Amino acid sequence: MRIMKTRYRLLAGAPGLLLAQGAWAQDPAIRNDPAGESAAEPSEQTRRTLSFSVPLVSETRAFGEVFIEVEADNSYLIDTASFRREIAPILNEEGLAGLDQVLEGQALTSAESLQTAGIDITFDQRRLQLVILGIRPELLAVQQIGARSDRRSGIQLNRIEPARFSSYLNVTGNFDYDTALGAELPSFFLDGATRIGGVVVEYDGAITDQFTGDVQFLRRATRAVYDDPDSYRRYSAGDLVVESLSVLRNPQIGGVAIEKRRRIFDPFLSVTQLGGRQIFLDNRSTVEVRVNGERFDTLQLDAGTYDLANLPIQQGSNDVQLLIRDSFGQERIVDYSFFFENLALPAGEEEYSLAVGVLSRPLGFQQDYTDEVAASGFYRKALSENLVLGAAFQASEDVQTVAGSVSVVPQIIPGVFDLETGVSYSDSGVGIAVRAGFQLQTGNALSNSSQLAINVEYESSKYRTIDLVQPINFDLLSVGASYSRSFSESIFAVVGGSFVRNSGRGEDNYNAFFDVNYRLNNRMRLSAGAEYGSAIGGREQFGVRIGLT
């Protein structure tokens, strides 16, 4: 017999391929046995196996490396672990379940076995590639049409890591002269911040006689802030203005707070995703994508399901048109018409805040804290691109208030509808507040955009929030509407009106206005307008205005 000594070398031009070379040597004990030699040689050659990695590819996509074993008769087996790792991202749950059933308990599998899982595959010996010939379309995961961008960065800005210690202070001077009273003492307003490690202390104050008659230093607000950008959370302590739903207003609290809000860290976030629109291709096709009449892209797509969520869309009405030409040469056109409104919260995300401390009564420039402990919090979540729900509460010893909100884009009616409702309980009894709004925006260019807004607000006489210093004690109803439109990059106009019914005064007030703005250059704007309405006491008034800013 012969002993086979095998060594491996890397084949140039074929990364990952090991070529086995055999060197035959006779066993001295049977060197003179020609019959044994001839019988052993073919048996050893037959058992030679090459193991190496090759790229996994399809006609339109390249994956990673997959290990295979090739026998002397050119048959091959595929490593199950590396194959599953590479192909799993393009399979849906049904496809993965079928694949796992075929691969269960096997370290190696064959192309014939994979066919039973709906995956047709072959080994290209000339190119040294494992080629996916086809996958049953119903087994493929939904794929995206349109460039996917990192939602965390609506606009890419250069980021500079802050120093361990840094500080700044802004000082703004104000000097007034009155023809009757003469010159007044100057005032100085100060605001700044100091960073120490990961904590930033913000401060705001003034040296003035405007509020007390005597020149003195007044502390407007001081707070310490710690940010966690990875989780979009902010922790703060000090003088706080806590954001909530509009029917609860924003109370001033001296205490601690936590809030999660993406726009704290990404103020340029643009939530412009189509979502919920998909197409299914049962064979390889060429797809031309047009958005609002403009060609966006031409794609060569394999069979499968594709999502249109990442196509670029604009505020208002949108028309998406897909021109599909399949492998048989047949052509079809798919149209999607829909209305988009930015709900300011990406689908599936949530935001919230919670603050606990003592109340400040907002009667002047400087904080005036009471001994009344209070808490305020709210929660909002986008259930989809078209629906956002929210809830909030405020509680102190004297007032407890709860509220809910809904923002919806119904699609069957263009525009976005907002509704907030609050219910309060206090010594005065139970009160309610309702705020409803409608907004319709079209176009996204300075020279071709318009916006319609309608708002209705109602507060009962017994409605209270924790920051309300003086109870209103009368019902209040207001209705407002406005429409703005840009005619060019330099000219835009606004027209609107409002109606207010105050049960306390027993009279109605109304107002109508019209304004035109003309941008002279990047720094100056000329505006002119007229206004007509009623004042307190029922007197009608009319006025015109012109301004240069």
Coordinates of C-alpha atoms in Angstrom, one line a residue:
M1 CA 0.0 0.0 0.0
R2 CA 1.0 3.7 -0.2
I3 CA 0.8 6.4 2.4
M4 CA -0.6 9.6 1.1
K5 CA 1.0 12.8 2.4
T6 CA -1.2 15.9 1.8
R7 CA -0.1 19.5 1.8
Y8 CA -2.2 22.6 1.0
R9 CA -1.4 25.8 -0.9
L10 CA -3.5 28.9 -1.6
L11 CA -4.5 29.0 -5.2
A12 CA -3.6 32.4 -6.7
G13 CA -6.6 34.3 -8.1
A14 CA -9.1 32.3 -6.0
P15 CA -9.2 33.6 -2.5
G16 CA -10.1 31.1 0.1
L17 CA -9.5 28.0 -2.2
L18 CA -7.1 25.4 -0.9
L19 CA -5.6 23.0 -3.4
A20 CA -4.7 19.6 -2.1
Q21 CA -1.5 18.0 -3.5
G22 CA -0.7 14.4 -2.8
A23 CA 2.8 12.9 -2.6
W24 CA 2.9 9.2 -2.6
A25 CA 5.4 7.1 -0.6
Q26 CA 5.7 3.4 -0.2
D27 CA 5.5 1.6 3.1
P28 CA 8.9 -0.2 3.5
A29 CA 7.2 -3.2 4.8
I30 CA 5.2 -3.8 1.7
R31 CA 7.4 -2.0 -0.9
N32 CA 7.6 -5.2 -3.0
D33 CA 3.9 -5.9 -3.1
P34 CA 2.7 -4.5 -6.4
A35 CA -0.7 -6.0 -6.0
G36 CA -1.3 -4.1 -2.8
E37 CA 0.0 -0.9 -4.4
S38 CA -2.4 -1.1 -7.3
A39 CA -5.4 -1.9 -5.0
A40 CA -4.8 0.9 -2.5
E41 CA -4.2 3.8 -4.9
P42 CA -7.7 4.3 -6.3
S43 CA -9.3 3.9 -2.9
E44 CA -7.3 6.8 -1.4
Q45 CA -7.9 9.1 -4.4
T46 CA -11.6 8.4 -4.2
R47 CA -11.7 9.6 -0.5
R48 CA -10.0 13.0 -1.2
T49 CA -12.2 16.0 0.0
L50 CA -11.5 19.7 -0.4
S51 CA -12.9 22.2 2.2
F52 CA -12.8 25.9 1.4
S53 CA -15.0 29.0 1.4
V54 CA -16.6 30.7 -1.6
P55 CA -18.8 33.8 -2.0
L56 CA -22.6 33.4 -2.0
V57 CA -24.1 35.4 -4.8
S58 CA -27.3 36.0 -6.7
E59 CA -27.8 37.8 -10.0
T60 CA -28.4 41.1 -8.3
R61 CA -26.6 40.8 -4.9
A62 CA -23.4 39.5 -3.3
F63 CA -23.4 38.0 0.2
G64 CA -20.6 36.8 2.4
E65 CA -18.5 33.7 2.4
V66 CA -19.9 30.2 2.8
F67 CA -17.9 27.0 3.5
I68 CA -18.4 24.0 1.2
E69 CA -16.8 20.6 0.7
V70 CA -16.1 19.3 -2.8
E71 CA -15.6 15.6 -3.4
A72 CA -13.3 14.0 -6.0
D73 CA -16.4 13.3 -8.2
N74 CA -17.2 17.1 -8.2
S75 CA -20.2 16.6 -5.9
Y76 CA -20.4 19.2 -3.1
L77 CA -21.9 19.8 0.3
I78 CA -22.7 23.2 2.0
D79 CA -21.9 24.2 5.5
T80 CA -25.2 24.8 7.2
A81 CA -24.1 27.4 9.8
S82 CA -22.4 29.8 7.4
F83 CA -25.1 29.4 4.7
R84 CA -27.9 30.2 7.2
R85 CA -26.0 33.2 8.5
E86 CA -25.7 34.7 5.0
I87 CA -29.1 34.0 3.6
A88 CA -31.3 34.6 6.8
P89 CA -31.6 38.4 6.3
I90 CA -33.5 38.0 3.0
L91 CA -36.0 35.3 4.3
N92 CA -39.2 36.0 6.1
E93 CA -40.5 33.9 9.0
E94 CA -41.9 31.2 6.8
G95 CA -38.7 31.0 4.8
L96 CA -36.6 30.7 7.9
A97 CA -38.8 28.1 9.4
G98 CA -38.6 25.9 6.3
L99 CA -34.9 26.3 6.1
D100 CA -34.3 25.4 9.7
Q101 CA -36.5 22.3 9.3
V102 CA -34.2 21.1 6.5
L103 CA -31.0 22.0 8.2
E104 CA -31.9 20.7 11.7
G105 CA -29.2 18.4 13.1
Q106 CA -27.0 18.7 10.0
A107 CA -23.5 20.2 9.8
L108 CA -23.6 19.9 6.0
T109 CA -26.4 19.9 3.5
S110 CA -26.9 19.4 -0.2
A111 CA -28.4 21.5 -3.0
E112 CA -31.1 18.9 -3.4
S113 CA -32.1 19.3 0.3
L114 CA -32.2 23.1 0.0
Q115 CA -34.6 22.8 -3.0
T116 CA -37.2 21.2 -0.6
A117 CA -36.9 24.5 1.4
G118 CA -37.7 26.6 -1.7
I119 CA -34.0 27.6 -2.4
D120 CA -32.5 26.7 -5.7
I121 CA -28.7 26.8 -5.6
T122 CA -25.6 25.6 -7.5
F123 CA -21.9 25.7 -7.3
D124 CA -20.1 27.5 -10.2
Q125 CA -16.8 25.7 -10.5
R126 CA -15.4 28.1 -13.1
R127 CA -16.0 31.2 -11.0
L128 CA -15.8 29.4 -7.7
Q129 CA -19.1 30.9 -6.5
L130 CA -22.1 29.4 -4.7
V131 CA -25.0 30.9 -6.9
I132 CA -28.6 31.3 -5.8
L133 CA -30.6 30.6 -8.9
G134 CA -33.9 31.4 -7.2
I135 CA -36.0 31.5 -4.1
R136 CA -39.8 31.1 -4.0
P137 CA -41.0 34.7 -3.7
E138 CA -43.4 34.1 -0.9
L139 CA -40.4 33.1 1.3
L140 CA -38.6 36.4 0.9
A141 CA -38.6 39.1 3.5
V142 CA -40.0 42.5 2.6
Q143 CA -37.2 44.6 0.9
Q144 CA -36.9 48.4 0.7
I145 CA -37.1 50.6 -2.4
G146 CA -35.3 53.9 -1.9
A147 CA -32.2 54.8 -0.1
R148 CA -32.2 54.0 3.6
S149 CA -30.7 56.7 5.8
D150 CA -29.9 56.8 9.5
R151 CA -33.1 58.3 11.1
R152 CA -31.0 59.5 13.9
S153 CA -29.3 62.1 11.7
G154 CA -31.8 64.1 9.5
I155 CA -28.9 66.5 8.7
Q156 CA -25.3 65.4 9.2
L157 CA -23.5 68.0 11.3
N158 CA -19.9 68.0 12.4
R159 CA -19.7 66.9 16.0
I160 CA -17.1 68.2 18.4
E161 CA -16.7 66.4 21.7
P162 CA -17.1 68.9 24.6
A163 CA -14.2 69.6 26.9
R164 CA -14.3 68.3 30.5
F165 CA -14.6 71.9 31.6
S166 CA -16.0 74.8 29.6
S167 CA -18.1 77.9 30.2
Y168 CA -19.7 80.9 28.5
L169 CA -21.7 84.0 29.5
N170 CA -23.8 86.3 27.3
V171 CA -24.4 89.8 28.5
T172 CA -27.1 91.9 26.8
G173 CA -27.5 95.6 27.6
N174 CA -30.7 97.6 27.4
F175 CA -31.0 101.4 27.6
D176 CA -34.3 103.3 27.3
Y177 CA -35.0 107.0 26.8
D178 CA -38.5 108.4 27.3
T179 CA -39.3 112.0 26.2
A180 CA -41.4 112.5 29.2
L181 CA -39.4 110.7 31.9
G182 CA -35.9 111.2 30.4
A183 CA -33.2 108.6 30.5
E184 CA -33.8 105.4 32.4
L185 CA -31.1 103.3 34.2
P186 CA -29.6 100.7 31.9
S187 CA -30.4 97.0 32.4
F188 CA -28.2 94.0 31.9
F189 CA -29.5 90.5 31.1
L190 CA -27.2 87.6 31.6
D191 CA -27.5 84.0 30.4
G192 CA -24.8 81.3 30.2
A193 CA -23.8 77.7 31.0
T194 CA -20.9 75.8 32.6
R195 CA -19.9 72.3 31.8
I196 CA -18.2 70.1 34.5
G197 CA -17.6 66.6 33.2
G198 CA -21.0 65.3 31.9
V199 CA -23.1 67.9 33.8
V200 CA -24.0 71.3 32.4
V201 CA -25.3 74.1 34.7
E202 CA -27.4 76.7 33.0
Y203 CA -28.2 80.1 34.5
D204 CA -30.3 83.1 33.5
G205 CA -30.7 86.4 35.4
A206 CA -30.7 90.2 35.2
I207 CA -29.3 93.3 36.8
T208 CA -32.2 95.8 36.5
D209 CA -34.7 98.1 38.2
Q210 CA -37.6 97.2 35.8
F211 CA -39.4 94.8 38.1
T212 CA -38.8 96.2 41.6
G213 CA -38.0 99.8 41.2
D214 CA -34.5 99.3 42.7
V215 CA -31.4 98.1 40.8
Q216 CA -30.7 94.6 42.0
F217 CA -29.7 91.2 40.7
L218 CA -32.7 88.9 39.9
R219 CA -32.2 85.1 39.3
R220 CA -34.6 84.0 36.6
A221 CA -33.6 80.3 36.4
T222 CA -30.8 77.9 37.2
R223 CA -30.7 74.2 36.4
A224 CA -28.3 71.3 36.1
V225 CA -28.7 69.0 33.1
Y226 CA -27.3 65.6 32.2
D227 CA -27.9 64.2 28.7
D228 CA -27.9 60.6 27.5
P229 CA -28.0 61.0 23.7
D230 CA -27.9 57.2 23.0
S231 CA -31.3 56.8 24.7
Y232 CA -32.6 60.3 23.9
R233 CA -33.0 61.0 27.6
R234 CA -32.4 64.2 29.6
Y235 CA -32.1 64.4 33.4
S236 CA -32.4 67.8 35.0
A237 CA -32.7 69.5 38.4
G238 CA -33.4 73.1 39.4
D239 CA -35.8 75.7 38.0
L240 CA -37.8 73.7 35.4
V241 CA -40.5 74.5 32.8
V242 CA -42.0 71.1 32.2
E243 CA -43.5 70.4 28.7
S244 CA -46.9 68.7 28.5
L245 CA -50.0 68.6 26.4
S246 CA -51.3 72.1 25.5
V247 CA -54.5 71.8 27.5
L248 CA -52.4 71.4 30.7
R249 CA -50.1 74.3 29.9
N250 CA -46.4 74.1 31.1
P251 CA -46.0 74.6 34.8
Q252 CA -42.9 76.0 36.5
I253 CA -41.5 73.5 39.0
G254 CA -38.5 73.6 41.3
G255 CA -37.4 70.0 41.5
V256 CA -36.1 67.1 39.3
A257 CA -37.3 65.8 35.9
I258 CA -36.6 63.1 33.4
E259 CA -37.7 63.4 29.8
K260 CA -37.3 61.3 26.6
R261 CA -37.6 63.3 23.4
R262 CA -35.8 62.7 20.2
R263 CA -36.0 66.3 19.1
I264 CA -33.9 67.4 22.0
F265 CA -30.9 65.8 20.4
D266 CA -32.0 65.8 16.7
P267 CA -34.0 69.0 16.1
F268 CA -33.7 68.6 12.3
L269 CA -35.4 65.2 12.3
S270 CA -37.7 64.9 9.4
V271 CA -40.3 62.1 9.7
T272 CA -41.1 61.6 6.1
Q273 CA -41.8 57.9 5.5
L274 CA -44.5 56.5 3.4
G275 CA -44.9 53.2 5.1
G276 CA -47.7 50.6 4.6
R277 CA -47.3 50.5 0.8
Q278 CA -45.8 47.4 -0.7
I279 CA -45.6 45.7 -4.1
F280 CA -45.1 42.0 -4.9
L281 CA -43.1 40.7 -7.9
D282 CA -43.4 37.1 -8.9
N283 CA -40.4 37.2 -11.3
R284 CA -37.3 39.3 -11.9
S285 CA -38.4 42.8 -13.1
T286 CA -37.2 46.2 -14.1
V287 CA -39.0 48.9 -12.0
E288 CA -38.8 52.6 -12.8
V289 CA -39.9 54.7 -9.8
R290 CA -41.4 58.1 -10.2
V291 CA -42.3 60.4 -7.3
N292 CA -44.5 63.5 -8.0
G293 CA -43.7 63.3 -11.7
E294 CA -39.9 63.1 -11.2
R295 CA -37.9 59.9 -12.0
F296 CA -36.4 58.7 -8.7
D297 CA -34.6 55.5 -9.7
T298 CA -34.6 52.5 -12.1
L299 CA -34.1 49.2 -10.3
Q300 CA -33.4 45.6 -11.3
L301 CA -35.4 43.6 -8.7
D302 CA -35.6 39.9 -8.0
A303 CA -38.9 38.3 -7.2
G304 CA -40.2 39.2 -3.8
T305 CA -42.1 41.8 -1.7
Y306 CA -40.8 45.4 -1.6
D307 CA -41.7 48.2 0.7
L308 CA -41.9 51.9 -0.5
A309 CA -41.4 53.4 2.9
N310 CA -38.1 55.0 2.1
L311 CA -39.1 56.9 -1.0
P312 CA -38.6 60.7 -0.7
I313 CA -42.0 62.4 -0.2
Q314 CA -43.2 65.9 0.6
Q315 CA -45.8 67.5 2.8
G316 CA -49.3 67.4 1.3
S317 CA -50.4 65.4 -1.7
N318 CA -48.0 62.8 -3.2
D319 CA -48.2 60.6 -6.3
V320 CA -45.9 57.6 -6.6
Q321 CA -45.9 55.7 -9.9
L322 CA -44.1 52.4 -10.6
L323 CA -43.5 51.3 -14.2
I324 CA -42.8 47.5 -14.0
R325 CA -41.5 45.4 -16.9
D326 CA -41.1 41.7 -16.0
S327 CA -39.1 38.9 -17.4
F328 CA -41.8 38.1 -20.0
G329 CA -41.7 41.6 -21.4
Q330 CA -45.1 42.5 -19.9
E331 CA -45.5 46.0 -18.6
R332 CA -47.8 47.4 -15.9
I333 CA -48.2 50.7 -14.0
V334 CA -48.9 50.8 -10.3
D335 CA -50.1 54.2 -8.9
Y336 CA -50.2 55.2 -5.2
S337 CA -51.8 58.5 -4.3
F338 CA -51.7 59.5 -0.6
F339 CA -51.5 62.5 1.7
F340 CA -48.6 63.1 4.0
E341 CA -48.5 65.2 7.2
N342 CA -45.5 65.2 9.6
L343 CA -46.7 64.1 13.0
A344 CA -43.3 64.9 14.5
L345 CA -42.8 61.4 15.9
P346 CA -41.5 58.4 13.9
A347 CA -43.8 55.3 13.8
G348 CA -43.2 53.0 16.8
E349 CA -41.4 55.6 18.9
E350 CA -42.5 57.1 22.2
E351 CA -41.7 60.3 24.2
Y352 CA -42.4 61.2 27.8
S353 CA -41.5 63.4 30.7
L354 CA -42.0 63.3 34.5
A355 CA -41.2 66.1 36.9
V356 CA -41.6 66.3 40.7
G357 CA -41.0 69.4 42.9
V358 CA -42.6 72.5 44.4
L359 CA -44.7 74.9 42.4
S360 CA -43.6 78.4 41.3
R361 CA -46.2 81.1 40.8
P362 CA -45.3 82.9 37.5
L363 CA -46.1 86.4 38.6
G364 CA -42.8 88.1 37.8
F365 CA -39.3 87.8 36.4
Q366 CA -37.9 86.0 39.4
Q367 CA -39.1 82.6 40.6
D368 CA -41.6 82.7 43.5
Y369 CA -41.8 79.2 45.0
T370 CA -44.6 78.0 47.2
D371 CA -44.6 75.1 49.7
E372 CA -47.1 73.1 47.4
V373 CA -45.6 69.8 46.1
A374 CA -46.7 68.9 42.6
A375 CA -46.0 66.4 39.9
S376 CA -46.5 66.6 36.1
G377 CA -46.0 64.0 33.4
F378 CA -47.0 63.0 29.9
Y379 CA -46.6 60.2 27.4
R380 CA -47.0 60.0 23.6
K381 CA -46.5 57.1 21.2
A382 CA -46.8 56.9 17.4
L383 CA -48.7 53.7 16.7
S384 CA -48.2 54.3 12.9
E385 CA -47.2 57.0 10.5
N386 CA -50.8 58.2 10.6
L387 CA -51.8 57.9 14.3
V388 CA -50.2 59.3 17.5
L389 CA -51.8 58.9 20.9
G390 CA -50.9 60.6 24.2
A391 CA -51.9 61.0 27.8
A392 CA -50.8 63.4 30.6
F393 CA -51.5 64.3 34.2
Q394 CA -50.8 67.1 36.7
A395 CA -51.4 66.8 40.5
S396 CA -51.0 69.0 43.5
E397 CA -52.8 69.3 46.8
D398 CA -55.4 71.6 45.4
V399 CA -55.7 70.5 41.7
Q400 CA -55.7 67.2 39.9
T401 CA -56.0 67.1 36.1
V402 CA -55.8 64.3 33.5
A403 CA -55.8 64.7 29.7
G404 CA -55.6 62.7 26.5
S405 CA -54.6 63.5 22.9
V406 CA -54.9 62.0 19.4
S407 CA -53.3 63.1 16.1
V408 CA -54.5 61.3 13.0
V409 CA -54.0 61.6 9.2
P410 CA -57.1 59.8 7.9
Q411 CA -55.9 59.6 4.3
I412 CA -59.5 59.6 3.0
I413 CA -59.5 63.3 4.0
P414 CA -56.4 65.4 3.3
G415 CA -54.7 66.9 6.3
V416 CA -54.0 66.1 10.0
F417 CA -56.5 66.3 12.8
D418 CA -55.5 67.0 16.4
L419 CA -57.7 66.6 19.5
E420 CA -56.9 67.2 23.2
T421 CA -59.2 66.8 26.1
G422 CA -58.6 67.6 29.8
V423 CA -60.6 67.0 32.9
S424 CA -59.8 68.7 36.2
Y425 CA -60.9 68.3 39.8
S426 CA -60.4 71.1 42.4
D427 CA -62.3 72.9 45.1
S428 CA -64.3 74.6 42.4
G429 CA -65.6 71.2 41.1
V430 CA -65.0 69.3 37.9
G431 CA -64.0 71.3 34.8
I432 CA -63.2 70.3 31.2
A433 CA -61.2 71.7 28.3
V434 CA -61.2 70.7 24.7
R435 CA -58.8 71.8 21.9
A436 CA -59.3 70.6 18.3
G437 CA -57.3 71.5 15.2
F438 CA -57.0 70.8 11.5
Q439 CA -53.9 71.5 9.4
L440 CA -53.4 71.1 5.7
Q441 CA -50.1 71.8 4.1
T442 CA -49.1 71.4 0.5
G443 CA -45.9 71.8 -1.4
N444 CA -42.4 71.9 0.1
A445 CA -40.7 74.7 -1.8
L446 CA -40.5 78.4 -0.8
S447 CA -42.1 79.4 -4.1
N448 CA -44.9 76.9 -4.1
S449 CA -46.3 76.1 -0.7
S450 CA -49.5 76.8 1.2
Q451 CA -51.0 76.0 4.6
L452 CA -54.5 76.0 6.1
A453 CA -55.0 75.9 9.8
I454 CA -58.2 75.8 11.8
N455 CA -58.4 75.7 15.7
V456 CA -61.2 75.5 18.2
E457 CA -60.7 75.8 21.9
Y458 CA -63.1 75.6 24.8
E459 CA -62.6 75.8 28.6
S460 CA -65.3 75.6 31.2
S461 CA -65.4 78.0 34.1
K462 CA -64.3 75.3 36.6
Y463 CA -61.4 74.0 34.6
R464 CA -58.0 74.3 36.5
T465 CA -54.4 73.4 36.0
I466 CA -51.7 73.4 38.7
D467 CA -50.1 76.6 37.4
L468 CA -53.3 78.6 37.3
V469 CA -52.8 81.5 39.7
Q470 CA -56.2 83.2 39.3
P471 CA -59.2 81.1 38.4
I472 CA -61.0 82.3 35.2
N473 CA -64.5 81.5 36.5
F474 CA -66.2 81.8 33.1
D475 CA -66.6 79.7 30.0
L476 CA -64.3 80.6 27.1
L477 CA -64.8 79.6 23.5
S478 CA -62.5 80.6 20.6
V479 CA -62.3 79.7 17.0
G480 CA -59.5 80.7 14.6
A481 CA -58.5 80.1 11.0
S482 CA -55.6 81.2 8.8
Y483 CA -54.3 80.5 5.3
S484 CA -50.8 81.3 4.1
R485 CA -49.4 81.0 0.6
S486 CA -46.0 81.7 -1.1
F487 CA -46.2 83.1 -4.6
S488 CA -42.4 83.2 -5.1
E489 CA -39.2 82.9 -3.2
S490 CA -39.7 86.5 -2.1
I491 CA -43.4 87.0 -1.6
F492 CA -45.9 85.3 0.7
A493 CA -49.2 86.3 2.1
V494 CA -51.3 85.4 5.2
V495 CA -55.1 85.9 5.7
G496 CA -57.0 84.9 8.8
G497 CA -59.5 85.6 11.5
S498 CA -60.7 84.7 15.0
F499 CA -63.9 84.6 17.1
V500 CA -63.9 84.7 20.9
R501 CA -67.0 84.2 23.2
N502 CA -66.4 85.1 26.8
S503 CA -69.3 84.3 29.2
G504 CA -67.7 86.5 31.9
R505 CA -68.0 89.7 29.8
G506 CA -71.2 88.6 28.0
E507 CA -69.9 89.8 24.6
D508 CA -68.3 88.4 21.5
N509 CA -65.1 89.6 19.9
Y510 CA -63.9 89.0 16.4
N511 CA -60.9 89.9 14.3
A512 CA -59.8 89.6 10.6
F513 CA -56.4 90.4 9.1
F514 CA -54.4 90.3 5.9
D515 CA -50.6 90.6 5.6
V516 CA -48.2 90.5 2.7
N517 CA -44.5 90.0 3.2
Y518 CA -41.7 90.8 0.7
R519 CA -38.1 89.6 1.2
L520 CA -35.8 92.4 0.0
N521 CA -32.7 90.4 0.6
N522 CA -31.3 87.8 3.1
R523 CA -31.4 90.3 5.9
M524 CA -34.4 92.6 5.3
R525 CA -38.1 92.0 4.9
L526 CA -40.9 94.5 4.1
S527 CA -44.4 93.7 5.4
A528 CA -47.8 95.4 5.0
G529 CA -51.2 94.5 6.2
A530 CA -54.7 95.5 7.4
E531 CA -56.9 94.4 10.3
Y532 CA -60.5 94.8 11.2
G533 CA -62.3 93.7 14.4
S534 CA -64.0 94.5 17.6
A535 CA -62.5 95.6 20.9
I536 CA -63.6 95.3 24.5
G537 CA -66.9 97.2 24.9
G538 CA -68.1 96.2 21.4
R539 CA -66.3 99.1 19.5
E540 CA -65.3 98.3 16.0
Q541 CA -61.7 99.1 14.9
F542 CA -59.8 99.2 11.7
G543 CA -56.1 99.6 11.1
V544 CA -53.3 99.3 8.6
R545 CA -49.6 98.5 9.3
I546 CA -46.3 98.6 7.5
G547 CA -43.0 97.4 8.7
L548 CA -39.4 96.8 7.8
T549 CA -37.5 94.1 9.6

